[in-house]
CSV table of C-alpha atoms and ligand atoms in Angstrom, one decimal:
chain,number,residue,atom,x,y,z
D,184,MET,CA,0.0,0.1,0.0
D,185,GLU,CA,2.7,2.5,-1.0
D,186,GLU,CA,0.1,4.9,-2.1
D,187,PHE,CA,-1.1,5.7,1.5
D,188,LEU,CA,0.5,7.0,4.4
D,189,PRO,CA,-1.2,5.8,7.7
D,190,ILE,CA,-1.5,8.3,10.5
D,191,ILE,CA,-3.2,7.0,13.8
D,192,LEU,CA,-4.4,9.8,16.1
D,193,ALA,CA,-3.8,8.7,19.7
D,194,ALA,CA,-2.7,11.8,21.6
D,195,GLY,CA,-6.0,12.3,23.3
D,196,LYS,CA,-6.2,11.7,27.2
D,197,GLY,CA,-9.4,9.7,27.0
D,198,SER,CA,-10.9,11.6,29.8
D,199,ARG,CA,-14.2,9.7,29.4
D,200,MET,CA,-12.4,6.6,30.6
D,201,ARG,CA,-11.8,8.2,34.0
D,202,SER,CA,-8.5,6.6,34.3
D,203,ASP,CA,-4.9,7.1,35.1
D,204,LEU,CA,-4.0,4.8,32.2
D,205,PRO,CA,-3.8,6.7,28.8
D,206,LYS,CA,-6.7,5.4,26.7
D,207,ALA,CA,-4.5,4.1,23.9
D,208,LEU,CA,-3.0,1.5,26.5
D,209,HIS,CA,-6.4,0.1,27.8
D,210,PRO,CA,-6.2,-3.4,27.1
D,211,LEU,CA,-8.7,-5.1,24.9
D,212,LEU,CA,-8.6,-9.0,25.1
D,213,GLY,CA,-5.0,-8.7,26.2
D,214,ARG,CA,-3.7,-6.0,23.8
D,215,PRO,CA,-3.6,-2.3,24.2
D,216,LEU,CA,-6.3,-0.5,22.1
D,217,LEU,CA,-3.7,1.3,20.1
D,218,MET,CA,-1.9,-2.0,19.4
D,219,HIS,CA,-5.1,-3.4,17.7
D,220,VAL,CA,-5.0,-0.6,15.0
D,221,VAL,CA,-1.2,-0.9,14.6
D,222,ARG,CA,-1.3,-4.7,14.2
D,223,THR,CA,-4.2,-4.3,11.4
D,224,LEU,CA,-2.2,-1.6,9.6
D,225,LYS,CA,0.7,-4.0,9.6
D,226,GLU,CA,-1.1,-6.7,7.8
D,227,LEU,CA,-1.5,-4.0,4.9
D,228,ASP,CA,2.2,-3.8,4.4
D,229,PHE,CA,2.7,0.1,4.7
D,230,LYS,CA,6.2,1.4,4.6
D,231,LYS,CA,5.9,3.2,7.9
D,232,ILE,CA,2.9,3.7,10.3
D,233,VAL,CA,2.8,7.2,12.0
D,234,VAL,CA,1.2,7.4,15.4
D,235,VAL,CA,0.4,10.9,16.9
D,236,VAL,CA,0.9,10.9,20.7
D,237,GLY,CA,0.6,13.6,23.4
D,238,TYR,CA,-0.7,12.7,26.7
D,239,LYS,CA,1.6,10.4,28.6
D,240,ALA,CA,3.6,10.0,25.1
D,241,GLU,CA,6.6,8.4,26.8
D,242,GLN,CA,4.5,5.7,28.2
D,243,ILE,CA,2.7,4.9,25.0
D,244,LYS,CA,6.0,4.8,23.2
D,245,ALA,CA,7.5,2.4,25.6
D,246,SER,CA,4.3,0.1,25.4
D,247,ILE,CA,3.9,0.0,21.8
D,248,GLU,CA,7.2,-1.5,20.4
D,249,GLU,CA,6.8,-2.4,16.9
D,250,ASP,CA,9.1,-1.8,13.9
D,251,SER,CA,8.1,0.7,11.3
D,252,LEU,CA,6.3,3.1,13.8
D,253,GLU,CA,7.2,6.6,13.8
D,254,PHE,CA,5.7,8.9,16.5
D,255,VAL,CA,4.7,12.5,16.1
D,256,GLU,CA,4.2,14.6,19.2
D,257,GLN,CA,1.1,16.8,19.8
D,258,LYS,CA,2.1,18.7,22.6
D,259,GLU,CA,-1.3,20.3,23.4
D,260,GLN,CA,-4.3,18.1,22.7
D,261,LEU,CA,-6.3,20.8,20.7
D,262,GLY,CA,-8.5,18.4,19.0
D,263,THR,CA,-8.3,15.7,16.1
D,264,GLY,CA,-7.8,18.3,13.4
D,265,HIS,CA,-4.9,20.0,15.3
D,266,ALA,CA,-3.5,16.5,15.8
D,267,LEU,CA,-3.3,16.0,11.9
D,268,MET,CA,-1.8,19.3,11.6
D,269,CYS,CA,1.2,18.3,13.7
D,270,CYS,CA,2.1,15.8,11.0
D,271,LYS,CA,2.3,18.4,8.1
D,272,GLU,CA,6.1,17.7,7.5
D,273,LEU,CA,5.4,14.1,6.8
D,274,TRP,CA,3.5,14.5,3.7
D,275,THR,CA,5.5,17.5,2.1
D,276,ASP,CA,7.4,15.1,-0.1
D,277,PHE,CA,4.8,12.3,-0.1
D,278,LYS,CA,3.1,11.6,-3.4
D,279,GLY,CA,0.3,9.3,-2.3
D,280,ALA,CA,-2.8,9.9,-0.1
D,281,LEU,CA,-3.2,9.7,3.7
D,282,LEU,CA,-5.1,7.2,5.8
D,283,VAL,CA,-6.1,8.8,8.9
D,284,LEU,CA,-7.6,6.7,11.7
D,285,ASN,CA,-8.5,7.3,15.3
D,286,GLY,CA,-6.5,5.3,17.6
D,287,ASP,CA,-9.5,4.2,19.6
D,288,VAL,CA,-11.3,2.2,16.7
D,289,PRO,CA,-9.9,-1.3,17.4
D,290,LEU,CA,-12.1,-3.7,15.7
D,291,LEU,CA,-11.5,-2.4,12.3
D,292,GLN,CA,-10.7,-5.0,9.8
D,293,LYS,CA,-8.0,-5.1,7.1
D,294,GLU,CA,-10.3,-5.7,4.3
D,295,THR,CA,-12.6,-2.6,5.2
D,296,LEU,CA,-9.4,-0.6,5.2
D,297,ARG,CA,-8.4,-1.8,1.8
D,298,ASN,CA,-12.0,-1.3,0.5
D,299,LEU,CA,-11.9,2.3,1.7
D,300,MET,CA,-8.8,3.0,0.1
D,301,GLU,CA,-10.0,1.6,-3.1
D,302,VAL,CA,-13.1,3.7,-3.1
D,303,HIS,CA,-10.9,6.7,-2.4
D,304,LEU,CA,-8.6,6.1,-5.5
D,305,LYS,CA,-11.5,4.9,-7.7
D,306,GLU,CA,-13.6,8.0,-7.0
D,307,GLN,CA,-10.6,10.3,-7.1
D,308,ALA,CA,-12.0,12.0,-4.0
D,309,ALA,CA,-10.6,14.7,-2.0
D,310,LEU,CA,-11.6,12.9,1.0
D,311,THR,CA,-13.4,9.5,1.6
D,312,LEU,CA,-15.1,8.6,5.1
D,313,LEU,CA,-15.7,5.3,6.5
D,314,THR,CA,-19.4,5.3,7.8
D,315,ALA,CA,-21.7,2.8,9.5
D,316,LYS,CA,-25.5,2.8,10.3
D,317,VAL,CA,-26.6,2.7,13.9
D,318,GLU,CA,-29.8,2.4,15.8
D,319,LYS,CA,-28.7,5.2,18.2
D,320,SER,CA,-26.3,7.8,17.2
D,321,GLY,CA,-25.0,8.2,20.6
D,322,GLU,CA,-21.7,10.4,20.9
D,323,TYR,CA,-20.5,9.6,17.2
D,324,GLY,CA,-20.4,12.4,14.7
D,325,VAL,CA,-23.6,12.0,12.4
D,326,ILE,CA,-23.2,12.4,8.6
D,327,LEU,CA,-25.4,14.9,7.1
D,328,ARG,CA,-26.4,14.4,3.5
D,329,GLU,CA,-28.3,16.6,0.8
D,330,LYS,CA,-31.6,15.1,-0.4
D,331,GLY,CA,-29.7,13.5,-3.4
D,332,GLY,CA,-27.4,11.7,-1.1
D,333,ALA,CA,-24.3,13.8,-1.4
D,334,ILE,CA,-22.4,14.4,2.0
D,335,LYS,CA,-22.6,17.9,3.3
D,336,GLY,CA,-21.2,17.8,6.7
D,337,ILE,CA,-20.7,16.0,10.1
D,338,ALA,CA,-22.7,17.1,13.2
D,339,GLU,CA,-20.7,16.3,16.3
D,340,ILE,CA,-22.3,15.5,19.5
D,341,THR,CA,-21.5,19.2,20.7
D,342,GLU,CA,-23.5,20.5,17.6
D,343,ARG,CA,-26.7,18.4,17.9
D,344,GLU,CA,-29.1,17.4,20.6
D,345,ASN,CA,-30.6,14.1,19.7
D,346,THR,CA,-28.5,11.0,20.8
D,347,SER,CA,-31.2,8.2,20.4
D,348,ASP,CA,-32.2,8.5,16.7
D,349,PRO,CA,-30.9,6.0,14.0
D,350,ALA,CA,-28.3,7.5,12.0
D,351,GLU,CA,-25.4,7.1,9.6
D,352,ILE,CA,-22.1,7.9,11.8
D,353,ASN,CA,-18.6,8.7,11.2
D,354,ALA,CA,-16.3,6.0,12.1
D,355,GLY,CA,-13.2,8.3,12.6
D,356,VAL,CA,-11.3,6.7,9.7
D,357,TYR,CA,-10.5,8.8,6.5
D,358,CYS,CA,-8.5,9.0,3.3
D,359,PHE,CA,-7.4,12.4,2.3
D,360,LYS,CA,-5.7,13.8,-0.8
D,361,THR,CA,-2.7,15.8,0.4
D,362,ALA,CA,-3.5,18.7,-1.8
D,363,PHE,CA,-6.9,19.2,-0.2
D,364,LEU,CA,-5.3,19.0,3.1
D,365,ASN,CA,-2.6,21.5,2.3
D,366,GLU,CA,-5.3,23.8,1.1
D,367,HIS,CA,-7.9,23.4,4.0
D,368,LEU,CA,-6.6,21.9,7.0
D,369,PHE,CA,-5.0,25.0,8.3
D,370,SER,CA,-7.9,27.1,7.8
D,371,LEU,CA,-9.8,25.1,10.3
D,372,SER,CA,-11.2,27.2,13.1
D,373,PRO,CA,-11.7,26.1,16.9
D,374,ASN,CA,-15.3,24.5,17.7
D,375,SER,CA,-17.2,27.3,19.4
D,376,LYS,CA,-18.4,25.0,22.4
D,377,LYS,CA,-15.2,23.0,23.0
D,378,GLY,CA,-12.4,25.3,21.6
D,379,GLU,CA,-10.9,22.3,19.7
D,380,TYR,CA,-10.0,22.1,16.0
D,381,TYR,CA,-12.3,19.3,14.7
D,382,LEU,CA,-11.0,17.2,11.9
D,383,THR,CA,-14.6,16.6,10.9
D,384,ASP,CA,-15.2,20.1,9.9
D,385,LEU,CA,-13.3,19.5,6.9
D,386,ILE,CA,-16.4,17.6,5.5
D,387,LYS,CA,-18.4,20.7,5.3
D,388,ILE,CA,-15.5,22.8,4.1
D,389,ALA,CA,-15.0,20.1,1.2
D,390,ALA,CA,-18.8,20.2,0.5
D,391,VAL,CA,-18.9,24.1,0.2
D,392,LYS,CA,-15.8,24.1,-1.9
D,393,LYS,CA,-17.4,21.4,-4.2
D,394,GLU,CA,-14.5,18.9,-3.6
D,395,LYS,CA,-15.5,15.3,-4.1
D,396,ILE,CA,-16.5,13.3,-1.0
D,397,ALA,CA,-16.8,9.8,-1.0
D,398,SER,CA,-17.7,7.2,1.6
D,399,TYR,CA,-17.6,3.5,2.3
D,400,GLU,CA,-19.9,1.8,4.7
D,401,ALA,CA,-18.7,-0.9,7.3
D,402,PRO,CA,-20.9,-2.9,9.9
D,403,PHE,CA,-21.2,-1.0,13.2
D,404,ALA,CA,-19.5,-4.0,15.2
D,405,GLU,CA,-16.3,-3.1,13.3
D,406,ILE,CA,-16.1,0.6,13.9
D,407,ILE,CA,-17.1,0.9,17.6
D,408,GLY,CA,-15.2,3.9,19.1
D,409,ILE,CA,-13.9,3.4,22.7
D,410,ASN,CA,-14.4,6.5,24.7
D,411,THR,CA,-15.9,4.9,27.9
D,412,ARG,CA,-15.5,1.5,29.8
D,413,LYS,CA,-19.0,0.9,28.4
D,414,ASP,CA,-17.6,1.0,25.0
D,415,LEU,CA,-14.8,-1.1,25.9
D,416,ALA,CA,-17.0,-3.7,27.3
D,417,LEU,CA,-19.1,-3.7,24.1
D,418,ALA,CA,-15.9,-4.1,22.1
D,419,THR,CA,-14.7,-6.9,24.3
D,420,SER,CA,-17.9,-8.8,23.8
D,421,VAL,CA,-17.9,-8.5,20.1
D,422,LEU,CA,-14.2,-9.4,19.8
D,423,LYS,CA,-14.3,-12.2,22.4
D,424,GLN,CA,-17.0,-14.0,20.3
D,425,GLN,CA,-14.9,-13.8,17.2
D,426,VAL,CA,-11.9,-15.2,19.1
D,427,LEU,CA,-13.9,-18.2,20.5
D,428,GLU,CA,-15.5,-18.8,17.1
D,429,LYS,CA,-12.1,-19.1,15.5
D,430,HIS,CA,-11.0,-21.6,18.0
D,431,MET,CA,-14.1,-23.6,17.8
D,432,LEU,CA,-13.9,-23.6,14.1
D,433,ASN,CA,-10.1,-24.8,14.6
D,434,GLY,CA,-11.4,-27.8,16.6
D,435,VAL,CA,-11.4,-26.8,20.1
D,436,THR,CA,-14.5,-27.7,22.1
D,437,ILE,CA,-15.6,-24.6,24.2
D,438,VAL,CA,-18.5,-26.0,26.4
D,439,SER,CA,-19.7,-22.6,27.5
D,440,PRO,CA,-18.7,-19.8,25.4
D,441,GLU,CA,-20.4,-17.2,27.1
D,442,ASN,CA,-18.5,-18.2,30.2
D,443,THR,CA,-15.0,-18.3,28.8
D,444,TYR,CA,-12.3,-15.8,28.2
D,445,ILE,CA,-9.6,-16.2,25.9
D,446,GLU,CA,-7.2,-13.3,25.0
D,447,MET,CA,-6.2,-12.4,21.4
D,448,ASP,CA,-2.7,-13.9,21.3
D,449,VAL,CA,-3.6,-17.4,22.8
D,450,LYS,CA,-2.8,-20.5,20.6
D,451,ILE,CA,-5.0,-23.7,21.3
D,452,GLY,CA,-4.4,-27.3,19.8
D,453,ARG,CA,-7.4,-29.2,18.2
D,454,ASP,CA,-9.4,-31.6,20.4
D,455,THR,CA,-8.7,-29.6,23.5
D,456,VAL,CA,-11.8,-29.2,25.8
D,457,ILE,CA,-12.5,-26.0,27.7
D,458,PHE,CA,-15.0,-26.1,30.5
D,459,PRO,CA,-16.9,-22.9,32.0
D,460,GLY,CA,-15.1,-20.5,33.8
D,461,VAL,CA,-11.6,-20.8,32.0
D,462,CYS,CA,-9.5,-17.7,31.6
D,463,LEU,CA,-6.5,-18.0,29.1
D,464,ARG,CA,-4.3,-15.0,28.9
D,465,GLY,CA,-1.3,-13.3,27.5
D,466,GLN,CA,1.0,-15.3,25.2
D,467,THR,CA,-0.4,-18.4,26.3
D,468,VAL,CA,-0.1,-21.7,23.9
D,469,ILE,CA,-2.2,-24.8,24.8
D,470,GLY,CA,-1.4,-28.0,22.9
D,471,LYS,CA,-3.8,-30.8,21.5
D,472,GLY,CA,-6.1,-33.0,23.4
D,473,CYS,CA,-5.9,-31.1,26.8
D,474,VAL,CA,-8.7,-30.9,29.3
D,475,LEU,CA,-9.1,-27.6,31.0
D,476,GLU,CA,-11.4,-27.9,33.7
D,477,ASN,CA,-13.6,-25.1,35.4
D,478,GLY,CA,-11.9,-22.1,36.8
D,479,THR,CA,-8.5,-22.7,35.3
D,480,VAL,CA,-6.5,-19.6,34.8
D,481,VAL,CA,-3.4,-19.9,32.5
D,482,VAL,CA,-1.2,-16.7,31.9
D,483,ASP,CA,1.7,-16.4,29.6
D,484,SER,CA,2.4,-20.1,29.8
D,485,VAL,CA,3.1,-23.1,27.4
D,486,ILE,CA,1.3,-26.2,27.9
D,487,GLY,CA,1.9,-29.4,26.0
D,488,ASN,CA,-0.5,-32.1,24.5
D,489,GLN,CA,-2.8,-34.5,26.6
D,490,VAL,CA,-2.5,-32.3,29.6
D,491,HIS,CA,-5.3,-32.5,32.1
D,492,ILE,CA,-5.7,-29.2,34.4
D,493,LYS,CA,-8.3,-29.8,37.0
D,494,PRO,CA,-10.6,-27.3,38.5
D,495,TYR,CA,-9.5,-24.0,39.9
D,496,SER,CA,-5.6,-24.3,39.1
D,497,VAL,CA,-3.8,-21.0,38.3
D,498,ILE,CA,-0.7,-21.2,36.0
D,499,THR,CA,1.7,-18.1,35.5
D,500,GLU,CA,4.7,-18.0,33.2
D,501,SER,CA,5.3,-21.8,33.4
D,502,LYS,CA,5.9,-24.5,30.9
D,503,ILE,CA,4.1,-27.8,31.2
D,504,GLU,CA,5.1,-30.8,29.0
D,505,ASP,CA,2.7,-33.5,27.5
D,506,HIS,CA,0.7,-35.9,29.7
D,507,VAL,CA,0.8,-34.0,32.8
D,508,ALA,CA,-1.9,-33.6,35.4
D,509,ILE,CA,-2.2,-30.5,37.5
D,510,GLY,CA,-4.8,-29.6,40.1
D,511,PRO,CA,-7.4,-29.4,41.4
D,512,PHE,CA,-6.5,-26.2,43.2
D,513,ALA,CA,-2.9,-26.0,42.2
D,514,HIS,CA,-0.7,-22.9,41.8
D,515,LEU,CA,2.2,-22.8,39.4
D,516,ARG,CA,4.2,-19.5,39.7
D,517,PRO,CA,6.7,-18.1,37.3
D,518,GLY,CA,9.5,-20.2,36.4
D,519,THR,CA,8.0,-23.5,36.8
D,520,TYR,CA,8.7,-26.4,34.5
D,521,ILE,CA,6.8,-29.6,34.9
D,522,ALA,CA,8.2,-32.4,32.7
D,523,THR,CA,6.1,-35.1,31.0
D,524,GLU,CA,3.9,-37.4,32.9
D,525,ALA,CA,4.5,-35.5,36.2
D,526,ARG,CA,1.5,-35.0,38.6
D,527,ILE,CA,0.9,-31.8,40.6
D,528,GLY,CA,-2.0,-32.4,42.7
D,529,ASN,CA,-4.4,-30.4,45.0
D,530,PHE,CA,-3.1,-27.5,47.2
D,531,VAL,CA,0.3,-27.6,45.6
D,532,GLU,CA,2.1,-24.5,44.9
D,533,VAL,CA,5.2,-24.6,42.8
D,534,LYS,CA,7.6,-21.7,42.2
D,535,LYS,CA,10.8,-21.3,39.9
D,536,SER,CA,11.2,-25.0,40.1
D,537,TYR,CA,11.7,-28.1,37.6
D,538,VAL,CA,9.9,-31.0,38.2
D,539,GLY,CA,11.1,-34.0,36.3
D,540,ARG,CA,9.5,-36.8,34.3
D,541,GLY,CA,7.0,-38.8,36.2
D,542,SER,CA,7.4,-37.1,39.4
D,543,LYS,CA,4.6,-36.6,41.7
D,544,ALA,CA,3.6,-34.0,44.3
D,545,SER,CA,0.1,-34.9,44.9
D,546,HIS,CA,-1.1,-33.1,48.0
D,547,LEU,CA,-0.5,-30.1,50.2
D,548,THR,CA,3.1,-29.1,49.2
D,549,TYR,CA,5.2,-26.0,48.3
D,550,LEU,CA,8.1,-26.4,46.0
D,551,GLY,CA,10.3,-23.3,45.6
D,552,ASP,CA,13.5,-22.9,43.8
D,553,ALA,CA,13.7,-26.7,43.5
D,554,GLU,CA,15.1,-29.0,41.2
D,555,ILE,CA,13.4,-32.3,41.2
D,556,GLY,CA,14.6,-35.4,39.2
D,557,GLU,CA,12.7,-38.2,37.5
D,558,GLY,CA,10.2,-40.7,39.3
D,559,VAL,CA,10.4,-38.6,42.5
D,560,ASN,CA,7.7,-39.0,45.1
D,561,ILE,CA,6.9,-36.0,47.1
D,562,GLY,CA,4.7,-36.7,50.2
D,563,ALA,CA,1.9,-34.8,51.3
D,564,GLY,CA,2.7,-31.8,53.4
D,565,THR,CA,6.3,-31.4,52.0
D,566,ILE,CA,7.8,-28.0,52.2
D,567,THR,CA,11.0,-26.6,50.7
D,568,CYS,CA,12.3,-24.1,53.1
D,569,ASN,CA,13.9,-22.0,50.5
D,570,TYR,CA,14.0,-18.5,52.3
D,571,ASP,CA,16.2,-17.6,55.2
D,572,GLY,CA,14.7,-14.3,55.7
D,573,GLN,CA,17.2,-12.6,53.4
D,574,ARG,CA,18.0,-14.9,50.5
D,575,LYS,CA,16.5,-17.8,48.6
D,576,HIS,CA,18.2,-21.2,48.3
D,577,LYS,CA,18.0,-24.1,46.2
D,578,THR,CA,16.7,-27.7,46.9
D,579,VAL,CA,17.9,-30.6,44.8
D,580,ILE,CA,16.0,-33.9,44.8
D,581,GLU,CA,17.7,-36.6,42.5
D,582,ASP,CA,16.0,-39.2,40.7
D,583,ARG,CA,13.6,-41.8,42.3
D,584,ALA,CA,14.1,-40.1,45.9
D,585,PHE,CA,11.0,-40.6,48.1
D,586,ILE,CA,10.1,-37.8,50.5
D,587,GLY,CA,7.9,-38.8,53.4
D,588,SER,CA,4.9,-36.9,54.3
D,589,ASN,CA,5.4,-33.5,56.2
D,590,THR,CA,9.1,-33.3,55.5
D,591,ALA,CA,10.7,-29.9,55.6
D,592,LEU,CA,13.7,-29.6,53.3
D,593,VAL,CA,15.9,-26.7,54.7
D,594,ALA,CA,17.6,-25.3,51.6
D,595,PRO,CA,20.3,-25.2,50.3
D,596,VAL,CA,20.2,-29.1,50.6
D,597,LYS,CA,20.4,-32.1,48.4
D,598,VAL,CA,18.7,-35.3,48.4
D,599,GLY,CA,20.5,-38.1,46.5
D,600,GLU,CA,19.2,-40.6,44.1
D,601,GLY,CA,17.0,-43.0,45.4
D,602,ALA,CA,17.2,-41.7,48.8
D,603,LEU,CA,14.2,-42.1,51.3
D,604,ILE,CA,13.4,-39.5,53.9
D,605,GLY,CA,11.3,-40.4,57.0
D,606,ALA,CA,7.9,-38.8,57.5
D,607,GLY,CA,8.1,-35.8,59.6
D,608,SER,CA,11.7,-35.1,58.9
D,609,VAL,CA,13.5,-31.7,59.0
D,610,ILE,CA,16.2,-32.1,56.6
D,611,THR,CA,19.1,-29.7,57.1
D,612,GLU,CA,22.0,-31.7,55.6
D,613,ASP,CA,22.6,-33.3,52.3
D,614,VAL,CA,21.2,-36.9,52.1
D,615,PRO,CA,23.5,-39.4,50.2
D,616,PRO,CA,22.0,-41.6,47.5
D,617,GLU,CA,20.1,-44.8,48.3
D,618,THR,CA,20.2,-43.7,52.2
D,619,LEU,CA,17.3,-43.5,54.6
D,620,ALA,CA,17.3,-40.4,56.4
D,621,ILE,CA,15.1,-39.7,59.4
D,622,ALA,CA,15.5,-36.5,61.2
D,623,ARG,CA,13.0,-36.3,64.1
D,624,ALA,CA,12.8,-37.2,67.6
D,625,ARG,CA,12.4,-41.0,68.2
D,626,GLN,CA,9.0,-42.0,69.6
D,627,VAL,CA,9.2,-42.7,73.2
D,628,HIS,CA,6.7,-44.7,75.3
D,629,LYS,CA,6.5,-43.8,79.0
D,630,PRO,CA,4.1,-45.2,81.8
D,631,LYS,CA,1.0,-43.1,81.9
D,632,LYS,CA,0.8,-41.0,85.2
D,633,ARG,CA,-2.0,-41.8,87.5
D,634,ARG,CA,-4.2,-38.7,88.0
I,962,UD1,C1,-14.4,11.3,16.8
I,962,UD1,C2,-15.1,12.2,15.5
I,962,UD1,C3,-16.4,11.7,15.4
I,962,UD1,C4,-16.6,10.2,15.2
I,962,UD1,C5,-15.8,9.5,16.4
I,962,UD1,C6,-15.5,8.0,15.9
I,962,UD1,C7,-14.1,14.4,15.7
I,962,UD1,C8,-14.1,15.8,16.1
I,962,UD1,N1,-15.0,13.6,16.0
I,962,UD1,O1,-15.0,11.8,17.9
I,962,UD1,O2,-17.1,12.3,14.3
I,962,UD1,O3,-17.9,9.7,15.1
I,962,UD1,O4,-14.6,9.9,16.6
I,962,UD1,O5,-15.1,7.1,16.9
I,962,UD1,O6,-13.0,14.0,15.2
I,962,UD1,N2,-7.0,12.8,19.5
I,962,UD1,C9,-5.7,13.4,19.4
I,962,UD1,N3,-5.6,14.6,19.7
I,962,UD1,C10,-6.6,15.5,20.2
I,962,UD1,C11,-7.7,14.8,20.3
I,962,UD1,C12,-8.0,13.5,20.0
I,962,UD1,O7,-4.7,12.7,18.9
I,962,UD1,O8,-6.3,16.6,20.4
I,962,UD1,C13,-7.2,11.3,19.2
I,962,UD1,C14,-7.7,10.6,20.3
I,962,UD1,O9,-6.5,10.0,21.1
I,962,UD1,C15,-8.5,9.6,19.8
I,962,UD1,C16,-8.9,10.1,18.4
I,962,UD1,O10,-8.2,11.3,18.2
I,962,UD1,O11,-7.7,8.4,19.4
I,962,UD1,C17,-10.4,10.5,18.5
I,962,UD1,O12,-10.6,11.4,19.7
I,962,UD1,P1,-12.0,11.5,20.4
I,962,UD1,O13,-11.8,12.5,21.4
I,962,UD1,O14,-12.2,10.0,21.1
I,962,UD1,O15,-13.0,11.8,19.3
I,962,UD1,P2,-14.5,11.3,19.5
I,962,UD1,O16,-15.2,12.2,20.4
I,962,UD1,O17,-14.9,9.8,19.6
I,963,CA,CA1,-13.4,8.2,20.3
């Protein structure tokens, strides 16, 4: 798309969000709003993508790291028209047209943008608008047409009273001939009510100057603009449904779509079954043939094939190999790696630890900073005492060791291959391989005192 230079307007504060976070960074299904628009544009192969930033510009720049982005600063947020004025130098030597997009229209599809640009070129228009028909005009700018159908202007919310009538609205996505902008953008005057330079005032100017105005209509669901948290919830419900449908068509069973939350970037293999109340977030990858039972939460983790996650387990920044069973009520914290055929049972917490092939920690255990070999059995109530109040220390449990119930392993400590630890032990010294270690007071029997 070399004939077009895309410019995203994202300098506004987003006051209606009532938030400390700039609107552009509010996540929609795990991705910042602005990132949705950037990604869609990237699919269209533009040479570069310009983003106008202003409010909390540094924070936005740091959060939206993508190549081919160029940031322009709008120091004072004086309206959408003014935001575009700030980019003037970018098109002085540019022969093509501009594609200008509000940064808060995250559900736009690339086909729609392509069609809009095609209409603009075909009609040889000075400007082309993306529009949609709605039941209630709400806060959107309403397209005004002559009786014959020609567009004559846009009535902004500050310029009209009715918000509940059906209308054709402005999506906030436009193509402009640069020559038209050179002639008219800088003659915009501030809106009398808000004092802002409205980009949309250009439409009336174009109509008065008899410049060609074209339009292209998209479904409303695609052009939802995010001004408030209500809009964000609406966009979330639309996008969430699309994401779930994509997975279902790829062979994932989602028992209750309305009760399932799966973010944009999550990948799931076929024949995986997802029960109600599952939440899959961030850069999570789930393999084939897994079962994720009710209330499973997985964040930024990679899960292999045929993994069974039982109800109410929470897994964060961890990796799980094939044929593993987790939960119910297990907590895998960042840096956990569970090798194939291992089992992590109920009320087991694992942090920054490796659990080897076929090893089991089935009940009530804390494994922190531990390295556990293959075929190890960790008895109920085992605790790695990894923290001395100042530093964390490592516990090593070698292959086939058997840790009796209610053992405290005071790190740094190592349990050798095939060693056996008696129940209730407090292990403070390394245990040699193939050795029985018992570290508790011997049971004594004394005559019962008469009362
Ligand atoms: C705008 C349109 C409206 C349209 C709607 C579609 C105007 C005047 N109105 O209204 O016709 O129906 O979008 O969603 O354009 N921005 C800046 N600098 C500024 C002000 C805003 O970069 O000084 C950016 C914002 O960050 C935002 C975008 O421009 O991404 C739109 O601004 P917003 O205030 O949300 O405009 P709307 O009131 O939604
Ligand atoms: Ca908006």
